[in-house]
mmCIF file of C-alpha atoms in Angstrom:
data_model
loop_
_atom_site.group_PDB
_atom_site.id
_atom_site.type_symbol
_atom_site.label_atom_id
_atom_site.label_comp_id
_atom_site.label_asym_id
_atom_site.label_seq_id
_atom_site.Cartn_x
_atom_site.Cartn_y
_atom_site.Cartn_z
ATOM 1 C CA UNK F 1 -145.569 5.281 -108.753
ATOM 2 C CA UNK F 2 -145.745 8.980 -109.283
ATOM 3 C CA UNK F 3 -148.942 8.942 -107.176
ATOM 4 C CA UNK F 4 -147.101 7.159 -104.339
ATOM 5 C CA UNK F 5 -144.002 9.558 -104.411
ATOM 6 C CA UNK F 6 -146.344 12.630 -104.352
ATOM 7 C CA UNK F 7 -148.419 11.284 -101.425
ATOM 8 C CA UNK F 8 -145.041 10.467 -99.636
ATOM 9 C CA UNK F 9 -143.752 13.915 -100.216
ATOM 10 C CA UNK F 10 -147.006 15.601 -98.947
ATOM 11 C CA UNK F 11 -147.196 13.349 -95.853
ATOM 12 C CA UNK F 12 -143.536 14.312 -95.235
ATOM 13 C CA UNK F 13 -144.156 18.019 -95.403
ATOM 14 C CA UNK F 14 -147.128 17.883 -93.248
ATOM 15 C CA UNK F 15 -145.511 15.783 -90.605
ATOM 16 C CA UNK F 16 -142.464 18.215 -90.679
ATOM 17 C CA UNK F 17 -144.652 21.112 -90.640
ATOM 18 C CA UNK F 18 -146.951 20.104 -87.639
ATOM 19 C CA UNK F 19 -144.531 18.116 -85.519
ATOM 20 C CA UNK F 20 -140.853 19.539 -86.070
ATOM 21 C CA UNK F 21 -139.361 17.631 -82.941
ATOM 22 C CA UNK F 22 -141.282 14.432 -83.685
ATOM 23 C CA UNK F 23 -140.822 14.074 -87.155
ATOM 24 C CA UNK F 24 -137.191 12.987 -87.182
ATOM 25 C CA UNK F 25 -137.993 10.667 -84.059
ATOM 26 C CA UNK F 26 -140.652 9.041 -86.262
ATOM 27 C CA UNK F 27 -138.273 8.613 -89.295
ATOM 28 C CA UNK F 28 -135.633 6.961 -87.089
ATOM 29 C CA UNK F 29 -137.781 4.696 -85.219
ATOM 30 C CA UNK F 30 -139.285 3.415 -88.477
ATOM 31 C CA UNK F 31 -136.036 3.074 -90.147
ATOM 32 C CA UNK F 32 -134.681 1.152 -87.155
ATOM 33 C CA UNK F 33 -137.786 -1.417 -87.334
ATOM 34 C CA UNK F 34 -137.500 -1.733 -91.176
ATOM 35 C CA UNK F 35 -133.626 -2.467 -90.619
ATOM 36 C CA UNK F 36 -134.524 -5.085 -88.272
ATOM 37 C CA UNK F 37 -137.159 -6.483 -90.686
ATOM 38 C CA UNK F 38 -134.586 -6.932 -93.273
ATOM 39 C CA UNK F 39 -132.306 -9.008 -90.857
ATOM 40 C CA UNK F 40 -135.355 -10.984 -90.287
ATOM 41 C CA UNK F 41 -136.260 -11.664 -93.845
ATOM 42 C CA UNK F 42 -132.637 -12.313 -94.634
ATOM 43 C CA UNK F 43 -132.261 -14.639 -91.940
ATOM 44 C CA UNK F 44 -135.310 -16.787 -92.947
ATOM 45 C CA UNK F 45 -134.364 -16.605 -96.796
ATOM 46 C CA UNK F 46 -133.278 -19.853 -98.449
ATOM 47 C CA UNK F 47 -130.347 -18.236 -100.424
ATOM 48 C CA UNK F 48 -126.877 -17.289 -100.227
ATOM 49 C CA UNK F 49 -125.797 -13.745 -99.526
ATOM 50 C CA UNK F 50 -124.530 -13.208 -102.818
ATOM 51 C CA UNK F 51 -127.897 -13.790 -104.389
ATOM 52 C CA UNK F 52 -129.540 -11.788 -101.729
ATOM 53 C CA UNK F 53 -127.149 -8.563 -102.773
ATOM 54 C CA UNK F 54 -128.073 -9.224 -106.213
ATOM 55 C CA UNK F 55 -131.742 -9.253 -105.754
ATOM 56 C CA UNK F 56 -131.860 -6.308 -103.516
ATOM 57 C CA UNK F 57 -129.800 -4.211 -105.916
ATOM 58 C CA UNK F 58 -132.219 -5.077 -108.824
ATOM 59 C CA UNK F 59 -135.189 -3.972 -106.677
ATOM 60 C CA UNK F 60 -133.449 -0.956 -105.248
ATOM 61 C CA UNK F 61 -132.138 -0.064 -108.943
ATOM 62 C CA UNK F 62 -135.910 -0.238 -110.211
ATOM 63 C CA UNK F 63 -137.408 1.967 -107.560
ATOM 64 C CA UNK F 64 -134.471 4.213 -107.455
ATOM 65 C CA UNK F 65 -134.898 4.945 -111.085
ATOM 66 C CA UNK F 66 -138.533 5.513 -110.902
ATOM 67 C CA UNK F 67 -138.175 8.056 -107.947
ATOM 68 C CA UNK F 68 -135.217 9.986 -109.443
ATOM 69 C CA UNK F 69 -136.853 10.167 -112.589
ATOM 70 C CA UNK F 70 -140.148 11.256 -111.369
ATOM 71 C CA UNK F 71 -138.146 14.119 -109.085
ATOM 72 C CA UNK F 72 -136.104 15.154 -112.223
ATOM 73 C CA UNK F 73 -132.774 14.178 -110.413
ATOM 74 C CA UNK F 74 -129.628 13.962 -112.617
ATOM 75 C CA UNK F 75 -127.893 10.715 -112.112
ATOM 76 C CA UNK F 76 -124.943 11.809 -114.688
ATOM 77 C CA UNK F 77 -122.877 14.566 -115.513
ATOM 78 C CA UNK F 78 -120.546 14.827 -112.517
ATOM 79 C CA UNK F 79 -116.696 15.542 -112.870
ATOM 80 C CA UNK F 80 -114.252 12.390 -112.338
ATOM 81 C CA UNK F 81 -113.607 13.070 -108.851
ATOM 82 C CA UNK F 82 -117.461 12.483 -107.805
ATOM 83 C CA UNK F 83 -117.508 9.414 -110.263
ATOM 84 C CA UNK F 84 -114.444 7.950 -108.264
ATOM 85 C CA UNK F 85 -116.013 8.608 -104.966
ATOM 86 C CA UNK F 86 -119.333 6.935 -106.233
ATOM 87 C CA UNK F 87 -117.606 4.004 -107.510
ATOM 88 C CA UNK F 88 -115.616 3.632 -104.335
ATOM 89 C CA UNK F 89 -118.530 4.088 -102.058
ATOM 90 C CA UNK F 90 -120.641 1.631 -104.259
ATOM 91 C CA UNK F 91 -117.568 -1.039 -104.178
ATOM 92 C CA UNK F 92 -116.825 -0.829 -100.483
ATOM 93 C CA UNK F 93 -120.531 -0.642 -99.782
ATOM 94 C CA UNK F 94 -121.422 -3.692 -101.635
ATOM 95 C CA UNK F 95 -118.666 -6.003 -100.306
ATOM 96 C CA UNK F 96 -119.608 -4.687 -96.585
ATOM 97 C CA UNK F 97 -123.423 -5.681 -97.604
ATOM 98 C CA UNK F 98 -122.115 -9.075 -98.609
ATOM 99 C CA UNK F 99 -120.303 -9.655 -95.311
ATOM 100 C CA UNK F 100 -123.284 -8.572 -93.381
ATOM 101 C CA UNK F 101 -125.705 -11.053 -95.075
ATOM 102 C CA UNK F 102 -123.117 -13.598 -94.792
ATOM 103 C CA UNK F 103 -122.453 -13.322 -91.135
ATOM 104 C CA UNK F 104 -125.971 -13.004 -90.489
ATOM 105 C CA UNK F 105 -126.561 -16.849 -91.277
ATOM 106 C CA UNK F 106 -124.228 -17.572 -88.188
ATOM 107 C CA UNK F 107 -125.399 -15.561 -85.460
ATOM 108 C CA UNK F 108 -128.877 -14.197 -84.018
ATOM 109 C CA UNK F 109 -130.398 -11.049 -85.213
ATOM 110 C CA UNK F 110 -129.892 -9.162 -82.211
ATOM 111 C CA UNK F 111 -126.135 -10.122 -82.162
ATOM 112 C CA UNK F 112 -125.417 -9.121 -85.757
ATOM 113 C CA UNK F 113 -127.357 -5.711 -85.230
ATOM 114 C CA UNK F 114 -125.263 -4.572 -82.082
ATOM 115 C CA UNK F 115 -121.949 -5.789 -83.649
ATOM 116 C CA UNK F 116 -123.063 -3.273 -86.786
ATOM 117 C CA UNK F 117 -123.392 -0.498 -84.321
ATOM 118 C CA UNK F 118 -119.566 -0.677 -83.717
ATOM 119 C CA UNK F 119 -119.262 1.149 -86.984
ATOM 120 C CA UNK F 120 -119.361 4.687 -84.939
ATOM 121 C CA UNK F 121 -116.036 3.289 -83.135
ATOM 122 C CA UNK F 122 -114.222 2.563 -86.411
ATOM 123 C CA UNK F 123 -115.511 5.744 -87.950
ATOM 124 C CA UNK F 124 -113.766 7.473 -84.695
ATOM 125 C CA UNK F 125 -110.379 5.558 -85.467
ATOM 126 C CA UNK F 126 -110.656 7.010 -88.978
ATOM 127 C CA UNK F 127 -110.941 10.363 -87.711
ATOM 128 C CA UNK F 128 -108.005 10.246 -85.124
ATOM 129 C CA UNK F 129 -105.335 8.691 -87.334
ATOM 130 C CA UNK F 130 -106.432 9.434 -90.982
ATOM 131 C CA UNK F 131 -108.841 12.358 -91.272
ATOM 132 C CA UNK F 132 -107.509 13.962 -88.243
ATOM 133 C CA UNK F 133 -111.069 15.068 -87.361
ATOM 134 C CA UNK F 134 -111.139 13.340 -83.749
ATOM 135 C CA UNK F 135 -108.909 13.550 -80.852
ATOM 136 C CA UNK F 136 -107.369 10.636 -78.797
ATOM 137 C CA UNK F 137 -108.253 10.704 -75.096
ATOM 138 C CA UNK F 138 -108.123 8.245 -72.314
ATOM 139 C CA UNK F 139 -111.815 8.102 -72.103
ATOM 140 C CA UNK F 140 -112.123 7.062 -75.703
ATOM 141 C CA UNK F 141 -109.715 4.255 -74.697
ATOM 142 C CA UNK F 142 -111.823 3.143 -71.925
ATOM 143 C CA UNK F 143 -114.809 2.993 -74.123
ATOM 144 C CA UNK F 144 -113.035 0.928 -76.592
ATOM 145 C CA UNK F 145 -112.297 -1.589 -73.866
ATOM 146 C CA UNK F 146 -115.897 -2.079 -72.731
ATOM 147 C CA UNK F 147 -116.889 -2.486 -76.392
ATOM 148 C CA UNK F 148 -114.056 -5.255 -76.941
ATOM 149 C CA UNK F 149 -115.076 -6.910 -73.580
ATOM 150 C CA UNK F 150 -118.676 -6.840 -74.907
ATOM 151 C CA UNK F 151 -117.393 -8.527 -78.215
ATOM 152 C CA UNK F 152 -115.552 -11.259 -76.468
ATOM 153 C CA UNK F 153 -118.798 -11.985 -74.852
ATOM 154 C CA UNK F 154 -120.719 -12.180 -77.951
ATOM 155 C CA UNK F 155 -117.724 -14.482 -79.454
ATOM 156 C CA UNK F 156 -118.607 -16.691 -76.338
ATOM 157 C CA UNK F 157 -115.218 -18.367 -75.795
ATOM 158 C CA UNK F 158 -115.108 -21.967 -74.177
ATOM 159 C CA UNK F 159 -113.873 -20.698 -70.671
ATOM 160 C CA UNK F 160 -116.967 -18.207 -70.430
ATOM 161 C CA UNK F 161 -119.326 -20.591 -71.574
ATOM 162 C CA UNK F 162 -118.197 -22.956 -68.768
ATOM 163 C CA UNK F 163 -118.425 -20.322 -66.275
ATOM 164 C CA UNK F 164 -121.874 -19.334 -67.454
ATOM 165 C CA UNK F 165 -122.806 -23.020 -67.129
ATOM 166 C CA UNK F 166 -123.709 -23.069 -70.802
ATOM 167 C CA UNK F 167 -123.006 -26.364 -73.034
ATOM 168 C CA UNK F 168 -120.398 -26.155 -75.539
ATOM 169 C CA UNK F 169 -121.019 -27.139 -79.216
ATOM 170 C CA UNK F 170 -118.388 -27.409 -81.650
ATOM 171 C CA UNK F 171 -120.198 -26.307 -84.579
ATOM 172 C CA UNK F 172 -121.923 -23.644 -82.703
ATOM 173 C CA UNK F 173 -118.695 -22.133 -81.081
ATOM 174 C CA UNK F 174 -117.117 -22.246 -84.583
ATOM 175 C CA UNK F 175 -120.235 -20.592 -86.548
ATOM 176 C CA UNK F 176 -120.371 -17.784 -83.563
ATOM 177 C CA UNK F 177 -116.752 -16.938 -83.867
ATOM 178 C CA UNK F 178 -116.894 -16.831 -87.856
ATOM 179 C CA UNK F 179 -120.047 -14.813 -87.643
ATOM 180 C CA UNK F 180 -118.779 -12.240 -85.338
ATOM 181 C CA UNK F 181 -115.755 -11.804 -87.345
ATOM 182 C CA UNK F 182 -117.213 -11.254 -90.399
ATOM 183 C CA UNK F 183 -119.785 -8.732 -89.392
ATOM 184 C CA UNK F 184 -116.698 -6.826 -87.646
ATOM 185 C CA UNK F 185 -115.148 -6.576 -90.954
ATOM 186 C CA UNK F 186 -118.630 -5.463 -92.262
ATOM 187 C CA UNK F 187 -118.783 -2.757 -89.749
ATOM 188 C CA UNK F 188 -115.226 -1.574 -90.394
ATOM 189 C CA UNK F 189 -116.022 -1.177 -93.926
ATOM 190 C CA UNK F 190 -119.352 0.549 -93.429
ATOM 191 C CA UNK F 191 -117.345 3.132 -91.396
ATOM 192 C CA UNK F 192 -115.534 4.152 -94.270
ATOM 193 C CA UNK F 193 -118.780 4.098 -96.483
ATOM 194 C CA UNK F 194 -119.956 6.860 -93.808
ATOM 195 C CA UNK F 195 -117.058 8.944 -94.470
ATOM 196 C CA UNK F 196 -117.508 8.598 -98.309
ATOM 197 C CA UNK F 197 -121.077 9.470 -98.016
ATOM 198 C CA UNK F 198 -120.582 12.796 -95.854
ATOM 199 C CA UNK F 199 -117.965 13.816 -98.634
ATOM 200 C CA UNK F 200 -120.434 12.995 -101.525
ATOM 201 C CA UNK F 201 -123.498 14.586 -99.612
ATOM 202 C CA UNK F 202 -122.280 17.990 -100.564
ATOM 203 C CA UNK F 203 -121.993 17.291 -104.115
ATOM 204 C CA UNK F 204 -124.953 14.979 -105.349
ATOM 205 C CA UNK F 205 -128.294 14.487 -104.319
ATOM 206 C CA UNK F 206 -128.865 11.744 -101.823
ATOM 207 C CA UNK F 207 -131.077 9.445 -104.095
ATOM 208 C CA UNK F 208 -128.006 9.452 -106.463
ATOM 209 C CA UNK F 209 -125.931 7.282 -104.113
ATOM 210 C CA UNK F 210 -128.087 4.338 -103.482
ATOM 211 C CA UNK F 211 -128.571 4.303 -107.078
ATOM 212 C CA UNK F 212 -125.083 3.785 -108.104
ATOM 213 C CA UNK F 213 -124.727 1.466 -105.183
ATOM 214 C CA UNK F 214 -127.450 -0.757 -106.766
ATOM 215 C CA UNK F 215 -125.947 -0.943 -110.208
ATOM 216 C CA UNK F 216 -122.730 -1.721 -108.665
ATOM 217 C CA UNK F 217 -124.139 -4.519 -106.511
ATOM 218 C CA UNK F 218 -125.778 -6.167 -109.680
ATOM 219 C CA UNK F 219 -122.467 -6.163 -111.595
ATOM 220 C CA UNK F 220 -120.257 -7.126 -108.155
ATOM 221 C CA UNK F 221 -122.567 -10.050 -107.315
ATOM 222 C CA UNK F 222 -122.946 -11.302 -110.942
ATOM 223 C CA UNK F 223 -119.135 -11.290 -111.035
ATOM 224 C CA UNK F 224 -118.656 -13.442 -108.069
ATOM 225 C CA UNK F 225 -121.381 -15.815 -109.147
ATOM 226 C CA UNK F 226 -119.489 -16.447 -112.524
ATOM 227 C CA UNK F 227 -116.032 -16.779 -110.551
ATOM 228 C CA UNK F 228 -117.148 -18.936 -107.705
ATOM 229 C CA UNK F 229 -119.335 -21.985 -107.902
ATOM 230 C CA UNK F 230 -120.381 -21.888 -104.785
ATOM 231 C CA UNK F 231 -122.255 -18.534 -105.314
ATOM 232 C CA UNK F 232 -124.070 -19.934 -108.351
ATOM 233 C CA UNK F 233 -127.701 -18.537 -107.808
ATOM 234 C CA UNK F 234 -130.775 -21.047 -107.817
ATOM 235 C CA UNK F 235 -134.293 -20.407 -108.918
ATOM 236 C CA UNK F 236 -136.251 -19.079 -105.880
ATOM 237 C CA UNK F 237 -139.526 -20.428 -104.604
ATOM 238 C CA UNK F 238 -142.567 -17.888 -104.819
ATOM 239 C CA UNK F 239 -142.088 -17.306 -100.853
ATOM 240 C CA UNK F 240 -138.379 -16.651 -101.266
ATOM 241 C CA UNK F 241 -139.075 -14.378 -104.360
ATOM 242 C CA UNK F 242 -141.386 -12.319 -102.356
ATOM 243 C CA UNK F 243 -139.074 -12.171 -99.444
ATOM 244 C CA UNK F 244 -136.322 -11.006 -101.680
ATOM 245 C CA UNK F 245 -138.567 -8.243 -103.314
ATOM 246 C CA UNK F 246 -139.427 -7.182 -99.465
ATOM 247 C CA UNK F 247 -135.858 -6.880 -98.663
ATOM 248 C CA UNK F 248 -135.181 -4.657 -101.693
ATOM 249 C CA UNK F 249 -138.213 -2.484 -100.750
ATOM 250 C CA UNK F 250 -137.457 -2.311 -97.011
ATOM 251 C CA UNK F 251 -133.648 -1.626 -97.793
ATOM 252 C CA UNK F 252 -134.380 1.591 -100.084
ATOM 253 C CA UNK F 253 -137.013 2.994 -97.635
ATOM 254 C CA UNK F 254 -134.835 2.286 -94.668
ATOM 255 C CA UNK F 255 -132.085 4.214 -96.291
ATOM 256 C CA UNK F 256 -134.164 7.392 -97.107
ATOM 257 C CA UNK F 257 -135.786 7.336 -93.701
ATOM 258 C CA UNK F 258 -132.459 7.238 -91.783
ATOM 259 C CA UNK F 259 -131.005 9.900 -93.948
ATOM 260 C CA UNK F 260 -134.059 12.175 -93.646
ATOM 261 C CA UNK F 261 -133.718 11.560 -89.729
ATOM 262 C CA UNK F 262 -130.243 12.628 -89.464
ATOM 263 C CA UNK F 263 -130.859 15.715 -91.747
ATOM 264 C CA UNK F 264 -133.813 16.985 -89.503
ATOM 265 C CA UNK F 265 -132.976 15.707 -86.106
ATOM 266 C CA UNK F 266 -130.392 16.058 -83.560
ATOM 267 C CA UNK F 267 -127.442 14.034 -84.277
ATOM 268 C CA UNK F 268 -127.095 12.983 -80.872
ATOM 269 C CA UNK F 269 -130.648 12.031 -80.033
ATOM 270 C CA UNK F 270 -131.073 10.255 -83.628
ATOM 271 C CA UNK F 271 -127.672 8.029 -82.824
ATOM 272 C CA UNK F 272 -129.189 7.506 -79.010
ATOM 273 C CA UNK F 273 -132.521 6.208 -80.551
ATOM 274 C CA UNK F 274 -130.467 3.953 -82.853
ATOM 275 C CA UNK F 275 -129.483 1.923 -80.132
ATOM 276 C CA UNK F 276 -133.174 0.526 -79.622
ATOM 277 C CA UNK F 277 -132.407 -1.637 -82.791
ATOM 278 C CA UNK F 278 -131.224 -3.984 -80.064
ATOM 279 C CA UNK F 279 -134.818 -4.200 -78.621
ATOM 280 C CA UNK F 280 -136.120 -5.021 -81.996
ATOM 281 C CA UNK F 281 -133.341 -7.793 -82.818
ATOM 282 C CA UNK F 282 -134.162 -9.567 -79.597
ATOM 283 C CA UNK F 283 -137.961 -9.274 -80.040
ATOM 284 C CA UNK F 284 -137.377 -10.923 -83.306
ATOM 285 C CA UNK F 285 -134.859 -13.563 -81.965
ATOM 286 C CA UNK F 286 -137.637 -14.639 -79.244
ATOM 287 C CA UNK F 287 -140.496 -14.608 -82.068
ATOM 288 C CA UNK F 288 -138.590 -17.072 -84.166
ATOM 289 C CA UNK F 289 -137.450 -19.288 -81.238
ATOM 290 C CA UNK F 290 -133.865 -18.495 -81.323
ATOM 291 C CA UNK F 291 -131.503 -19.493 -78.209
ATOM 292 C CA UNK F 292 -130.402 -16.385 -76.766
ATOM 293 C CA UNK F 293 -127.217 -16.875 -74.684
ATOM 294 C CA UNK F 294 -126.900 -15.098 -71.205
ATOM 295 C CA UNK F 295 -123.266 -14.167 -72.590
ATOM 296 C CA UNK F 296 -124.683 -12.623 -75.531
ATOM 297 C CA UNK F 297 -127.143 -10.380 -73.508
ATOM 298 C CA UNK F 298 -124.292 -9.129 -71.232
ATOM 299 C CA UNK F 299 -122.071 -8.560 -74.340
ATOM 300 C CA UNK F 300 -124.876 -6.722 -76.260
ATOM 301 C CA UNK F 301 -125.501 -4.349 -73.128
ATOM 302 C CA UNK F 302 -121.686 -3.603 -72.824
ATOM 303 C CA UNK F 303 -121.557 -2.516 -76.489
ATOM 304 C CA UNK F 304 -124.671 -0.546 -76.607
ATOM 305 C CA UNK F 305 -123.728 1.347 -73.373
ATOM 306 C CA UNK F 306 -120.012 1.942 -74.599
ATOM 307 C CA UNK F 307 -121.602 3.392 -77.875
ATOM 308 C CA UNK F 308 -123.921 5.652 -75.971
ATOM 309 C CA UNK F 309 -121.206 7.068 -73.788
ATOM 310 C CA UNK F 310 -119.263 7.793 -76.705
ATOM 311 C CA UNK F 311 -122.188 9.721 -78.307
ATOM 312 C CA UNK F 312 -122.869 11.636 -75.265
ATOM 313 C CA UNK F 313 -119.216 12.618 -74.801
ATOM 314 C CA UNK F 314 -118.960 13.506 -78.536
ATOM 315 C CA UNK F 315 -121.999 15.708 -78.194
ATOM 316 C CA UNK F 316 -120.644 17.296 -74.984
ATOM 317 C CA UNK F 317 -117.258 18.095 -76.831
ATOM 318 C CA UNK F 318 -119.332 19.768 -79.692
ATOM 319 C CA UNK F 319 -121.518 21.883 -77.462
ATOM 320 C CA UNK F 320 -118.207 23.189 -75.838
ATOM 321 C CA UNK F 321 -116.790 24.142 -79.317
ATOM 322 C CA UNK F 322 -119.768 25.891 -80.276
ATOM 323 C CA UNK F 323 -119.812 28.129 -77.106
#
């Protein structure tokens, strides 16, 4: 493990010294691909969402412990305020992750990923009404309306399906609505997580945060399995066990790459590149033979467009303030 970490450090330093601009782009594109692979593995895994959170937590905890130990990163000795933020971030993040894997069972990978991109809008709402770091504007309202219209198309209400000439199946309609609702709630919670991470990043090493999150995931999912018989775990097959291990590894690497990308690259550029996740999502849906609705495609385009427009507007405001 020490050899692997050393080689990764060497490769990272070499990449950032030779290609200063290209390195963050490589990080974000690789991180997005890993995120899509994570969704694909979870979609094809024969386990409930709670067991996925538990297994992922164990793998991330083991990897994180080995990495932080090799890097001599202190995991303890913080003041009470930091511990409270770490615990709150871990609990909210754990519940949001559980909701994500639950919602993923009901919708396509591409639909799940575009709904999770709405996190930026919920973060903006927090910034306006709670943190007071954002300002209300009619352009923002217009972006929200476009995003909301996209969400409605993803939900695929019956009257729109009839207009599009698509057959309506009761179970499919119910699952689509439930999946979208769960994923939107997950996206809202992840917006809270982003705010907490931003506050914690100035006080602890970035490798400390996923370590506390993984431990909380193990405890939280174990508690749910004890309380709810529907979440009792089953013994995984060899194939499922391999997939579960890959989910943990991919999740850990994806977090590190995305954090590094936002640290070293232009925030606007990284956020815009993040929308390419939708391409991976549709590619994996096509490869696994999933039915892709015309309404879903239109909704995804509307949401992605509104997010990109919001990113560009925010960057323009920041540029004006810096002058």
